[in-house]
Amino acid sequence: MQVGKNKTILLIAYYFPPIGMGGTGRPYALFRYLPDYGYNVIVLTVKDILYPQYDYSLLNEDDRKRIDRCGSFDPARMLYLIGKRKQKQAGYPKMSKILPLYFPDLKRGWVFLAKKKLKKLISSDNITAVVTTAPPPSVHLLGLTLKKISQIPWVADFRDYWFSLPIERIYPDGLMKKYSLRLKEKIQKQADEIISVNNDIRKYFGRGEVIMNGADRSVLEEWRKPYKDDRERIIIGLLGTFNYLVPIEPLLIAVRKIIDDNKIPERKLLIIHAGHTDAGFDRLIDKYRLGRVVTKKGYLERVRAIGALLPCDILYIGVSRFDEYNILPGRIFDYLVSGRPVLGVVPEKSDMASLLDEYRYGTSITDHKTDKIVDYLMTAYEKKMNNTWPARSFDYNAEKYTMPALAEKYAAVLDRLTE
C-alpha cells in the first residue's frame, strides 16, 4: 500500500542488478518495494563489472532512471574494461597479497569515484536518508564520508558479517585485523542505525535491528503455477550456488547410501539443481557417482529457476557451522514461500534452524548425521509412492517471507530516523 510520505532515500550498493545471484536480492528488494511504503529510492552503484552471472530480467527502462552508476578502479571493473565478462567462480575475494592496496577489500577502488557521486546526489536530490549495504565492507566508507559532510541519517546494512565470515576469520595477519576492527568500531559509533540480516550478525555488531531477507513476489507466484507431477520418482530440488558455506555433500552422501543399500533404485531418484556450479560441485557429483541422478539446469533468471524446480517434492539446503558465526543464505526465503517440504542440514540454534522449525513443512537436521537424512528421504519416498506426501500446500502465511514484508520493516526504521 502506498503511503504518502514522499521521502527519498539513497541506497548505496556495489552489488546491484543486472548482476545476478544471491548478493543482489536485498538491495533489489529495497529498491523495488520501499516505494510502496512512501520512500522513493535512488541507487548509487558501480558500472558493469566482471561477475559470474547476470540477470537482465530484474530491471526495466523506468527503473534505470533511478539508478546512478559510476566507474571504478577495482579489479572487477578493470577486467571488464579489457574485455573479460564472466568470472568462473563465485565467492568472496581471497585475501591475496594485493589486498592491502585496496583495504578493506578489493572493491575499495570504487569508493573514490562513488564519493564524488555521493556528494552530488545529496546536494541535489533532497535525500532524507542514506543506506549503505555490505558486502563489500568498503561501501560503509561512503557512510562515514556522509557523516563528515551532512546530518542526513545513515543506515549501515549488513548482509554478512564482513564478508561471509567475520573479521577474525578472514584477514591473514594482525595488522589487517587491527585496521578492520577499527573500521568496524567507527561504523558502530557513527551509523545512526545498523541493520543486520540475522541475529548472529546483530550480536557481532553489538546493536541495531534484525531485518531478514525475503522472496520476490514473482517467486511466490511462480511456485503456485500448475506443473506435471512425476509419480514414479522422488525429486529433490536445489537452488543457487553450493560451496563450503552452503554444502551439498551431506545430501549426496545420503543419496549414495540409499542407492548402495538398495533402499531406493537409482532410477527412482532425481536431483534438480538450478544455479551456478563450479569445479568443486562437479567433483562431488563424480565422487559419489551421481551423474545419472543429478540434472544441472545451470544459472537461470530467478523466476525461470523456480519454474525448473516446480516438480520437486523436497527442497534441500545445507549450511556449514562456524562456531558462533551462523549465516543465513537468502535463498531460504524462496524455499519458504514454495509450499513444499524443505530439508535443511543446518547449525543448531541458528536462525536457519528456527525458520525451518517455524515453517509448517520444514525439517532441520542439526547434528549432520547421515542416517537422519536417509530416514527423511526414505519416509518421503514411501509416502509419495502411497500418495500421502504433501506435494505442496499454501495453508500458511507465506507473505511474511517476502520482499514486501522486508520493505515494510525497513520503512518503519526509516520512519523513526526521518520523522
Tab-separated table of C-alpha atoms in Angstrom:
chain	number	residue	atom	x	y	z
A	1	MET	CA	0.000	0.000	0.000
A	2	GLN	CA	1.401	3.406	-0.989
A	3	VAL	CA	1.912	5.688	1.999
A	4	GLY	CA	2.029	9.446	1.368
A	5	LYS	CA	5.437	10.299	2.827
A	6	ASN	CA	7.156	11.176	-0.477
A	7	LYS	CA	10.607	10.887	1.055
A	8	THR	CA	13.704	9.930	-0.930
A	9	ILE	CA	16.469	7.639	0.239
A	10	LEU	CA	19.820	6.989	-1.385
A	11	LEU	CA	20.691	3.293	-1.470
A	12	ILE	CA	24.408	2.656	-1.988
A	13	ALA	CA	25.155	-0.889	-3.120
A	14	TYR	CA	28.155	-2.160	-5.065
A	15	TYR	CA	26.277	-5.358	-5.960
A	16	PHE	CA	23.048	-4.491	-7.744
A	17	PRO	CA	21.124	-5.810	-10.781
A	18	PRO	CA	21.710	-6.680	-13.510
A	19	ILE	CA	24.379	-8.507	-11.500
A	20	GLY	CA	22.740	-11.821	-10.617
A	21	MET	CA	22.925	-14.449	-7.877
A	22	GLY	CA	22.054	-14.043	-4.209
A	23	GLY	CA	24.037	-10.967	-3.191
A	24	THR	CA	21.775	-8.518	-5.007
A	25	GLY	CA	18.461	-9.755	-3.578
A	26	ARG	CA	18.347	-7.458	-0.545
A	27	PRO	CA	19.239	-4.174	-2.277
A	28	TYR	CA	16.847	-5.123	-5.079
A	29	ALA	CA	14.074	-5.690	-2.511
A	30	LEU	CA	14.571	-2.215	-1.043
A	31	PHE	CA	14.677	-0.634	-4.488
A	32	ARG	CA	11.573	-2.437	-5.701
A	33	TYR	CA	9.306	-2.351	-2.640
A	34	LEU	CA	10.209	0.630	-0.415
A	35	PRO	CA	8.238	2.934	-2.749
A	36	ASP	CA	5.114	1.049	-1.634
A	37	TYR	CA	5.760	2.463	1.842
A	38	GLY	CA	6.354	6.070	0.843
A	39	TYR	CA	10.075	6.070	0.076
A	40	ASN	CA	11.415	6.886	-3.354
A	41	VAL	CA	14.714	5.074	-3.852
A	42	ILE	CA	17.717	6.324	-5.800
A	43	VAL	CA	20.542	3.808	-6.208
A	44	LEU	CA	24.253	4.542	-6.402
A	45	THR	CA	26.131	1.528	-7.745
A	46	VAL	CA	29.044	0.539	-9.953
A	47	LYS	CA	29.129	0.268	-13.736
A	48	ASP	CA	29.393	-3.167	-15.374
A	49	ILE	CA	31.985	-5.495	-13.814
A	50	LEU	CA	33.405	-8.964	-14.247
A	51	TYR	CA	30.956	-11.276	-12.461
A	52	PRO	CA	29.851	-14.932	-12.659
A	53	GLN	CA	26.223	-14.296	-13.680
A	54	TYR	CA	23.857	-11.527	-14.742
A	55	ASP	CA	20.047	-11.368	-14.593
A	56	TYR	CA	18.686	-8.755	-17.013
A	57	SER	CA	15.052	-9.576	-16.220
A	58	LEU	CA	15.029	-7.643	-12.937
A	59	LEU	CA	15.104	-4.065	-14.237
A	60	ASN	CA	13.025	-2.140	-16.766
A	61	GLU	CA	13.640	1.177	-18.516
A	62	ASP	CA	11.823	3.202	-15.842
A	63	ASP	CA	13.957	1.558	-13.159
A	64	ARG	CA	17.156	2.655	-14.872
A	65	LYS	CA	16.155	6.307	-14.445
A	66	ARG	CA	16.541	5.852	-10.681
A	67	ILE	CA	19.982	4.218	-10.849
A	68	ASP	CA	23.218	6.213	-10.922
A	69	ARG	CA	26.242	4.126	-11.964
A	70	CYS	CA	29.826	5.286	-11.655
A	71	GLY	CA	33.164	3.912	-12.733
A	72	SER	CA	35.676	2.176	-10.506
A	73	PHE	CA	39.357	1.316	-10.251
A	74	ASP	CA	38.708	-2.059	-8.626
A	75	PRO	CA	39.950	-5.257	-10.330
A	76	ALA	CA	36.484	-6.481	-11.376
A	77	ARG	CA	35.776	-3.241	-13.226
A	78	MET	CA	39.253	-3.092	-14.772
A	79	LEU	CA	38.971	-6.669	-16.054
A	80	TYR	CA	35.576	-5.877	-17.561
A	81	LEU	CA	37.042	-2.893	-19.391
A	82	ILE	CA	39.694	-5.059	-21.033
A	83	GLY	CA	37.088	-7.492	-22.299
A	84	LYS	CA	36.574	-10.058	-19.527
A	85	ARG	CA	32.869	-10.651	-18.983
A	86	LYS	CA	32.278	-13.648	-16.711
A	87	GLN	CA	34.150	-14.838	-13.661
A	88	LYS	CA	34.413	-18.623	-13.482
A	89	GLN	CA	33.796	-18.963	-9.780
A	90	ALA	CA	31.707	-17.068	-7.243
A	91	GLY	CA	32.673	-16.297	-3.680
A	92	TYR	CA	34.197	-13.586	-1.525
A	93	PRO	CA	37.670	-12.410	-2.574
A	94	LYS	CA	40.663	-14.298	-1.266
A	95	MET	CA	42.891	-12.236	0.983
A	96	SER	CA	45.764	-12.066	-1.503
A	97	LYS	CA	48.978	-10.079	-1.299
A	98	ILE	CA	47.401	-7.163	-3.158
A	99	LEU	CA	44.592	-6.672	-0.634
A	100	PRO	CA	46.434	-4.000	1.423
A	101	LEU	CA	46.324	-1.813	-1.679
A	102	TYR	CA	42.521	-1.985	-1.567
A	103	PHE	CA	41.815	-2.088	2.178
A	104	PRO	CA	39.321	-3.131	3.485
A	105	ASP	CA	38.507	-5.136	0.336
A	106	LEU	CA	39.148	-5.384	-3.378
A	107	LYS	CA	36.231	-3.040	-4.137
A	108	ARG	CA	37.937	-0.086	-2.439
A	109	GLY	CA	38.800	1.226	-5.899
A	110	TRP	CA	35.131	2.129	-6.340
A	111	VAL	CA	34.947	4.373	-3.290
A	112	PHE	CA	36.920	7.338	-4.685
A	113	LEU	CA	34.589	7.862	-7.665
A	114	ALA	CA	31.487	6.965	-5.648
A	115	LYS	CA	32.319	9.709	-3.116
A	116	LYS	CA	32.031	12.327	-5.834
A	117	LYS	CA	28.644	10.950	-6.872
A	118	LEU	CA	27.508	10.801	-3.254
A	119	LYS	CA	28.287	14.482	-2.669
A	120	LYS	CA	26.484	15.479	-5.845
A	121	LEU	CA	23.405	13.371	-5.085
A	122	ILE	CA	22.886	14.559	-1.514
A	123	SER	CA	23.168	18.190	-2.607
A	124	SER	CA	20.683	17.948	-5.472
A	125	ASP	CA	18.098	15.221	-4.801
A	126	ASN	CA	16.559	16.123	-1.419
A	127	ILE	CA	17.795	12.897	0.172
A	128	THR	CA	16.257	12.213	3.590
A	129	ALA	CA	18.298	9.100	4.496
A	130	VAL	CA	21.214	7.053	3.132
A	131	VAL	CA	21.505	3.255	3.301
A	132	THR	CA	24.848	1.570	2.620
A	133	THR	CA	24.598	-2.196	2.230
A	134	ALA	CA	27.557	-4.571	2.530
A	135	PRO	CA	29.378	-6.605	1.456
A	136	PRO	CA	31.726	-5.258	0.309
A	137	PRO	CA	32.518	-3.555	3.638
A	138	SER	CA	34.230	-0.689	1.808
A	139	VAL	CA	30.744	0.595	0.916
A	140	HIS	CA	30.441	1.798	4.514
A	141	LEU	CA	33.354	4.175	3.922
A	142	LEU	CA	30.783	6.174	1.971
A	143	GLY	CA	28.552	6.250	5.028
A	144	LEU	CA	31.442	7.563	7.111
A	145	THR	CA	32.060	10.215	4.436
A	146	LEU	CA	28.394	11.193	4.644
A	147	LYS	CA	28.642	11.818	8.398
A	148	LYS	CA	31.549	14.234	7.826
A	149	ILE	CA	29.617	16.435	5.389
A	150	SER	CA	25.937	16.069	6.306
A	151	GLN	CA	23.425	15.451	9.071
A	152	ILE	CA	21.414	13.079	6.871
A	153	PRO	CA	20.649	9.842	8.780
A	154	TRP	CA	22.831	6.883	7.783
A	155	VAL	CA	21.799	3.219	7.973
A	156	ALA	CA	24.641	0.680	7.768
A	157	ASP	CA	23.150	-2.544	6.435
A	158	PHE	CA	24.992	-5.862	6.811
A	159	ARG	CA	24.032	-8.806	4.620
A	160	ASP	CA	27.060	-10.672	6.005
A	161	TYR	CA	29.391	-10.249	8.968
A	162	TRP	CA	32.160	-8.543	6.977
A	163	PHE	CA	32.456	-10.862	4.048
A	164	SER	CA	30.709	-14.209	4.500
A	165	LEU	CA	32.576	-14.590	7.789
A	166	PRO	CA	33.712	-12.036	10.386
A	167	ILE	CA	36.954	-10.081	10.506
A	168	GLU	CA	38.542	-12.535	12.930
A	169	ARG	CA	38.100	-15.397	10.432
A	170	ILE	CA	39.009	-13.520	7.258
A	171	TYR	CA	42.191	-11.471	7.404
A	172	PRO	CA	45.567	-13.260	7.291
A	173	ASP	CA	47.607	-11.039	9.630
A	174	GLY	CA	47.314	-8.963	12.762
A	175	LEU	CA	47.687	-5.573	11.081
A	176	MET	CA	44.795	-6.131	8.684
A	177	LYS	CA	42.620	-7.373	11.521
A	178	LYS	CA	43.556	-4.346	13.613
A	179	TYR	CA	42.608	-1.880	10.863
A	180	SER	CA	39.397	-3.752	10.111
A	181	LEU	CA	38.307	-3.864	13.738
A	182	ARG	CA	38.996	-0.129	13.964
A	183	LEU	CA	36.788	0.464	10.905
A	184	LYS	CA	34.098	-1.749	12.410
A	185	GLU	CA	34.194	0.366	15.581
A	186	LYS	CA	33.795	3.582	13.581
A	187	ILE	CA	30.729	2.175	11.837
A	188	GLN	CA	29.269	1.049	15.161
A	189	LYS	CA	29.683	4.513	16.650
A	190	GLN	CA	28.759	6.742	13.724
A	191	ALA	CA	25.916	4.957	11.924
A	192	ASP	CA	22.508	6.240	13.008
A	193	GLU	CA	21.256	2.671	12.759
A	194	ILE	CA	22.725	-0.732	11.986
A	195	ILE	CA	20.501	-3.332	10.351
A	196	SER	CA	21.607	-6.963	10.124
A	197	VAL	CA	20.216	-9.854	8.156
A	198	ASN	CA	20.249	-12.257	11.117
A	199	ASN	CA	20.555	-12.316	14.884
A	200	ASP	CA	24.139	-13.572	14.991
A	201	ILE	CA	25.332	-10.686	12.808
A	202	ARG	CA	23.471	-8.276	15.076
A	203	LYS	CA	25.299	-9.762	18.076
A	204	TYR	CA	28.591	-9.323	16.238
A	205	PHE	CA	27.986	-5.583	15.840
A	206	GLY	CA	26.543	-5.200	19.298
A	207	ARG	CA	23.466	-3.173	18.418
A	208	GLY	CA	20.814	-2.449	15.839
A	209	GLU	CA	17.819	-4.103	14.222
A	210	VAL	CA	17.405	-7.512	12.595
A	211	ILE	CA	15.502	-7.491	9.312
A	212	MET	CA	15.766	-10.744	7.435
A	213	ASN	CA	15.609	-11.150	3.668
A	214	GLY	CA	12.567	-12.131	1.647
A	215	ALA	CA	11.430	-13.693	-1.608
A	216	ASP	CA	10.238	-11.584	-4.512
A	217	ARG	CA	6.515	-11.708	-5.165
A	218	SER	CA	7.224	-13.111	-8.626
A	219	VAL	CA	8.832	-16.129	-6.945
A	220	LEU	CA	5.817	-16.703	-4.723
A	221	GLU	CA	3.539	-16.523	-7.767
A	222	GLU	CA	5.745	-18.886	-9.797
A	223	TRP	CA	5.589	-21.569	-7.105
A	224	ARG	CA	1.802	-21.553	-7.393
A	225	LYS	CA	1.725	-22.382	-11.082
A	226	PRO	CA	0.467	-25.807	-12.224
A	227	TYR	CA	3.033	-28.469	-13.080
A	228	LYS	CA	3.126	-32.099	-14.142
A	229	ASP	CA	3.720	-34.387	-11.187
A	230	ASP	CA	6.189	-37.262	-11.617
A	231	ARG	CA	4.571	-40.163	-9.801
A	232	GLU	CA	7.455	-42.560	-10.399
A	233	ARG	CA	10.327	-40.720	-8.685
A	234	ILE	CA	11.162	-38.699	-5.607
A	235	ILE	CA	12.577	-35.362	-6.798
A	236	ILE	CA	14.879	-33.172	-4.707
A	237	GLY	CA	15.387	-29.526	-5.664
A	238	LEU	CA	18.499	-27.392	-5.191
A	239	LEU	CA	18.526	-23.627	-5.751
A	240	GLY	CA	21.592	-21.429	-6.064
A	241	THR	CA	25.299	-21.955	-5.508
A	242	PHE	CA	26.546	-24.745	-3.243
A	243	ASN	CA	30.019	-24.465	-1.728
A	244	TYR	CA	31.827	-24.658	1.619
A	245	LEU	CA	29.328	-22.185	3.130
A	246	VAL	CA	26.262	-23.956	1.732
A	247	PRO	CA	27.380	-27.585	1.410
A	248	ILE	CA	25.738	-30.179	-0.806
A	249	GLU	CA	27.854	-33.125	0.373
A	250	PRO	CA	25.608	-34.273	3.268
A	251	LEU	CA	22.757	-34.828	0.811
A	252	LEU	CA	24.975	-36.608	-1.730
A	253	ILE	CA	26.360	-38.956	0.929
A	254	ALA	CA	22.824	-39.877	1.992
A	255	VAL	CA	21.597	-40.442	-1.562
A	256	ARG	CA	24.625	-42.614	-2.345
A	257	LYS	CA	23.976	-44.682	0.784
A	258	ILE	CA	20.309	-45.162	-0.146
A	259	ILE	CA	21.296	-46.464	-3.581
A	260	ASP	CA	24.127	-48.686	-2.298
A	261	ASP	CA	21.876	-50.208	0.358
A	262	ASN	CA	19.241	-50.948	-2.311
A	263	LYS	CA	16.614	-48.956	-0.441
A	264	ILE	CA	15.540	-46.943	-3.481
A	265	PRO	CA	16.539	-47.794	-7.071
A	266	GLU	CA	18.732	-45.163	-8.696
A	267	ARG	CA	16.149	-44.607	-11.443
A	268	LYS	CA	13.629	-43.569	-8.776
A	269	LEU	CA	15.775	-40.679	-7.527
A	270	LEU	CA	16.235	-37.312	-9.210
A	271	ILE	CA	18.067	-34.205	-8.004
A	272	ILE	CA	17.433	-30.993	-9.975
A	273	HIS	CA	19.889	-28.151	-9.493
A	274	ALA	CA	19.126	-24.647	-10.764
A	275	GLY	CA	22.078	-22.411	-10.076
A	276	HIS	CA	25.704	-21.554	-10.647
A	277	THR	CA	28.103	-24.521	-10.429
A	278	ASP	CA	31.853	-24.743	-10.156
A	279	ALA	CA	34.504	-27.444	-10.387
A	280	GLY	CA	34.055	-28.342	-6.720
A	281	PHE	CA	30.370	-29.123	-7.224
A	282	ASP	CA	31.154	-31.296	-10.238
A	283	ARG	CA	33.886	-33.169	-8.343
A	284	LEU	CA	31.408	-34.099	-5.629
A	285	ILE	CA	28.913	-35.425	-8.164
A	286	ASP	CA	31.690	-37.584	-9.619
A	287	LYS	CA	32.959	-38.635	-6.177
A	288	TYR	CA	29.555	-40.063	-5.221
A	289	ARG	CA	28.842	-41.418	-8.712
A	290	LEU	CA	25.589	-39.489	-9.034
A	291	GLY	CA	25.930	-38.185	-12.567
A	292	ARG	CA	22.795	-40.071	-13.615
A	293	VAL	CA	20.833	-38.764	-10.629
A	294	VAL	CA	21.711	-35.060	-10.774
A	295	THR	CA	20.312	-32.826	-13.517
A	296	LYS	CA	22.036	-29.445	-13.763
A	297	LYS	CA	19.952	-26.628	-15.219
A	298	GLY	CA	22.729	-24.074	-14.792
A	299	TYR	CA	22.237	-20.470	-13.761
A	300	LEU	CA	18.800	-19.160	-14.720
A	301	GLU	CA	16.930	-15.927	-14.123
A	302	ARG	CA	15.284	-16.321	-10.735
A	303	VAL	CA	11.706	-16.951	-11.906
A	304	ARG	CA	12.918	-19.434	-14.535
A	305	ALA	CA	14.950	-21.193	-11.840
A	306	ILE	CA	11.829	-21.583	-9.719
A	307	GLY	CA	9.998	-22.897	-12.780
A	308	ALA	CA	12.673	-25.571	-13.185
A	309	LEU	CA	12.050	-26.699	-9.592
A	310	LEU	CA	8.246	-26.841	-9.745
A	311	PRO	CA	8.117	-30.680	-9.930
A	312	CYS	CA	10.288	-31.104	-6.805
A	313	ASP	CA	8.920	-32.977	-3.797
A	314	ILE	CA	11.618	-31.679	-1.434
A	315	LEU	CA	13.830	-28.599	-1.423
A	316	TYR	CA	17.249	-29.025	0.188
A	317	ILE	CA	19.669	-26.563	1.776
A	318	GLY	CA	22.807	-27.090	3.833
A	319	VAL	CA	24.597	-24.524	5.999
A	320	SER	CA	28.069	-25.014	7.476
A	321	ARG	CA	28.928	-24.496	11.118
A	322	PHE	CA	31.475	-21.789	12.009
A	323	ASP	CA	31.461	-21.720	15.802
A	324	GLU	CA	29.007	-18.948	16.770
A	325	TYR	CA	29.142	-17.321	13.330
A	326	ASN	CA	25.978	-18.610	11.682
A	327	ILE	CA	24.988	-17.415	8.216
A	328	LEU	CA	21.521	-17.166	6.684
A	329	PRO	CA	21.506	-17.665	2.889
A	330	GLY	CA	18.780	-15.576	1.272
A	331	ARG	CA	17.505	-18.447	-0.879
A	332	ILE	CA	15.804	-19.951	2.175
A	333	PHE	CA	13.038	-17.381	1.698
A	334	ASP	CA	12.498	-18.582	-1.875
A	335	TYR	CA	12.012	-22.016	-0.301
A	336	LEU	CA	9.703	-20.803	2.462
A	337	VAL	CA	7.173	-19.372	0.003
A	338	SER	CA	7.151	-22.598	-2.050
A	339	GLY	CA	4.567	-24.501	-0.028
A	340	ARG	CA	6.825	-27.539	-0.372
A	341	PRO	CA	8.678	-29.614	2.220
A	342	VAL	CA	12.118	-28.178	2.962
A	343	LEU	CA	15.007	-30.195	4.402
A	344	GLY	CA	17.854	-28.258	5.985
A	345	VAL	CA	21.118	-29.660	7.357
A	346	VAL	CA	21.973	-26.617	9.442
A	347	PRO	CA	23.658	-25.480	12.669
A	348	GLU	CA	21.826	-25.928	15.945
A	349	LYS	CA	20.293	-22.780	17.484
A	350	SER	CA	20.775	-20.816	14.278
A	351	ASP	CA	18.260	-18.532	12.587
A	352	MET	CA	18.086	-21.059	9.762
A	353	ALA	CA	17.052	-23.816	12.177
A	354	SER	CA	14.453	-21.519	13.762
A	355	LEU	CA	12.949	-20.608	10.375
A	356	LEU	CA	12.696	-24.258	9.354
A	357	ASP	CA	11.112	-25.192	12.683
A	358	GLU	CA	8.613	-22.330	12.298
A	359	TYR	CA	7.756	-23.242	8.700
A	360	ARG	CA	4.928	-25.762	8.593
A	361	TYR	CA	6.707	-28.058	6.146
A	362	GLY	CA	10.283	-27.583	7.322
A	363	THR	CA	12.680	-30.109	8.852
A	364	SER	CA	16.047	-29.192	10.334
A	365	ILE	CA	18.800	-31.734	10.981
A	366	THR	CA	21.290	-30.015	13.249
A	367	ASP	CA	23.732	-32.836	14.015
A	368	HIS	CA	24.556	-33.511	10.330
A	369	LYS	CA	24.010	-37.262	10.787
A	370	THR	CA	23.675	-39.132	7.502
A	371	ASP	CA	21.221	-41.675	8.938
A	372	LYS	CA	18.724	-38.920	9.731
A	373	ILE	CA	18.907	-37.591	6.174
A	374	VAL	CA	18.454	-41.132	4.868
A	375	ASP	CA	15.423	-41.685	7.124
A	376	TYR	CA	13.841	-38.425	5.956
A	377	LEU	CA	14.307	-39.286	2.291
A	378	MET	CA	13.027	-42.836	2.793
A	379	THR	CA	9.888	-41.549	4.504
A	380	ALA	CA	9.328	-39.038	1.707
A	381	TYR	CA	9.756	-41.728	-0.949
A	382	GLU	CA	7.424	-44.194	0.720
A	383	LYS	CA	4.741	-41.563	1.276
A	384	LYS	CA	4.987	-40.350	-2.287
A	385	MET	CA	4.574	-43.868	-3.636
A	386	ASN	CA	1.476	-44.135	-1.425
A	387	ASN	CA	0.151	-40.689	-2.495
A	388	THR	CA	0.419	-39.302	1.051
A	389	TRP	CA	3.447	-36.965	0.685
A	390	PRO	CA	2.437	-33.253	0.878
A	391	ALA	CA	3.420	-32.185	-2.654
A	392	ARG	CA	2.605	-28.548	-1.925
A	393	SER	CA	0.235	-26.611	0.273
A	394	PHE	CA	-0.317	-22.892	0.823
A	395	ASP	CA	-2.357	-23.015	4.019
A	396	TYR	CA	0.062	-20.714	5.879
A	397	ASN	CA	1.132	-17.067	5.806
A	398	ALA	CA	3.758	-17.048	3.053
A	399	GLU	CA	3.636	-13.241	2.785
A	400	LYS	CA	5.790	-12.807	5.875
A	401	TYR	CA	8.691	-14.391	3.988
A	402	THR	CA	8.532	-11.933	1.074
A	403	MET	CA	10.387	-8.811	-0.012
A	404	PRO	CA	7.369	-6.570	0.679
A	405	ALA	CA	7.478	-7.728	4.314
A	406	LEU	CA	11.191	-6.866	4.414
A	407	ALA	CA	10.494	-3.413	2.941
A	408	GLU	CA	7.701	-2.719	5.427
A	409	LYS	CA	10.042	-3.385	8.360
A	410	TYR	CA	12.746	-1.254	6.761
A	411	ALA	CA	10.279	1.578	6.233
A	412	ALA	CA	9.427	1.522	9.942
A	413	VAL	CA	13.107	2.079	10.788
A	414	LEU	CA	13.364	4.895	8.239
A	415	ASP	CA	10.192	6.473	9.657
A	416	ARG	CA	11.836	6.622	13.062
A	417	LEU	CA	15.070	8.114	11.714
A	418	THR	CA	13.446	10.719	9.476
A	419	GLU	CA	10.441	11.851	11.498
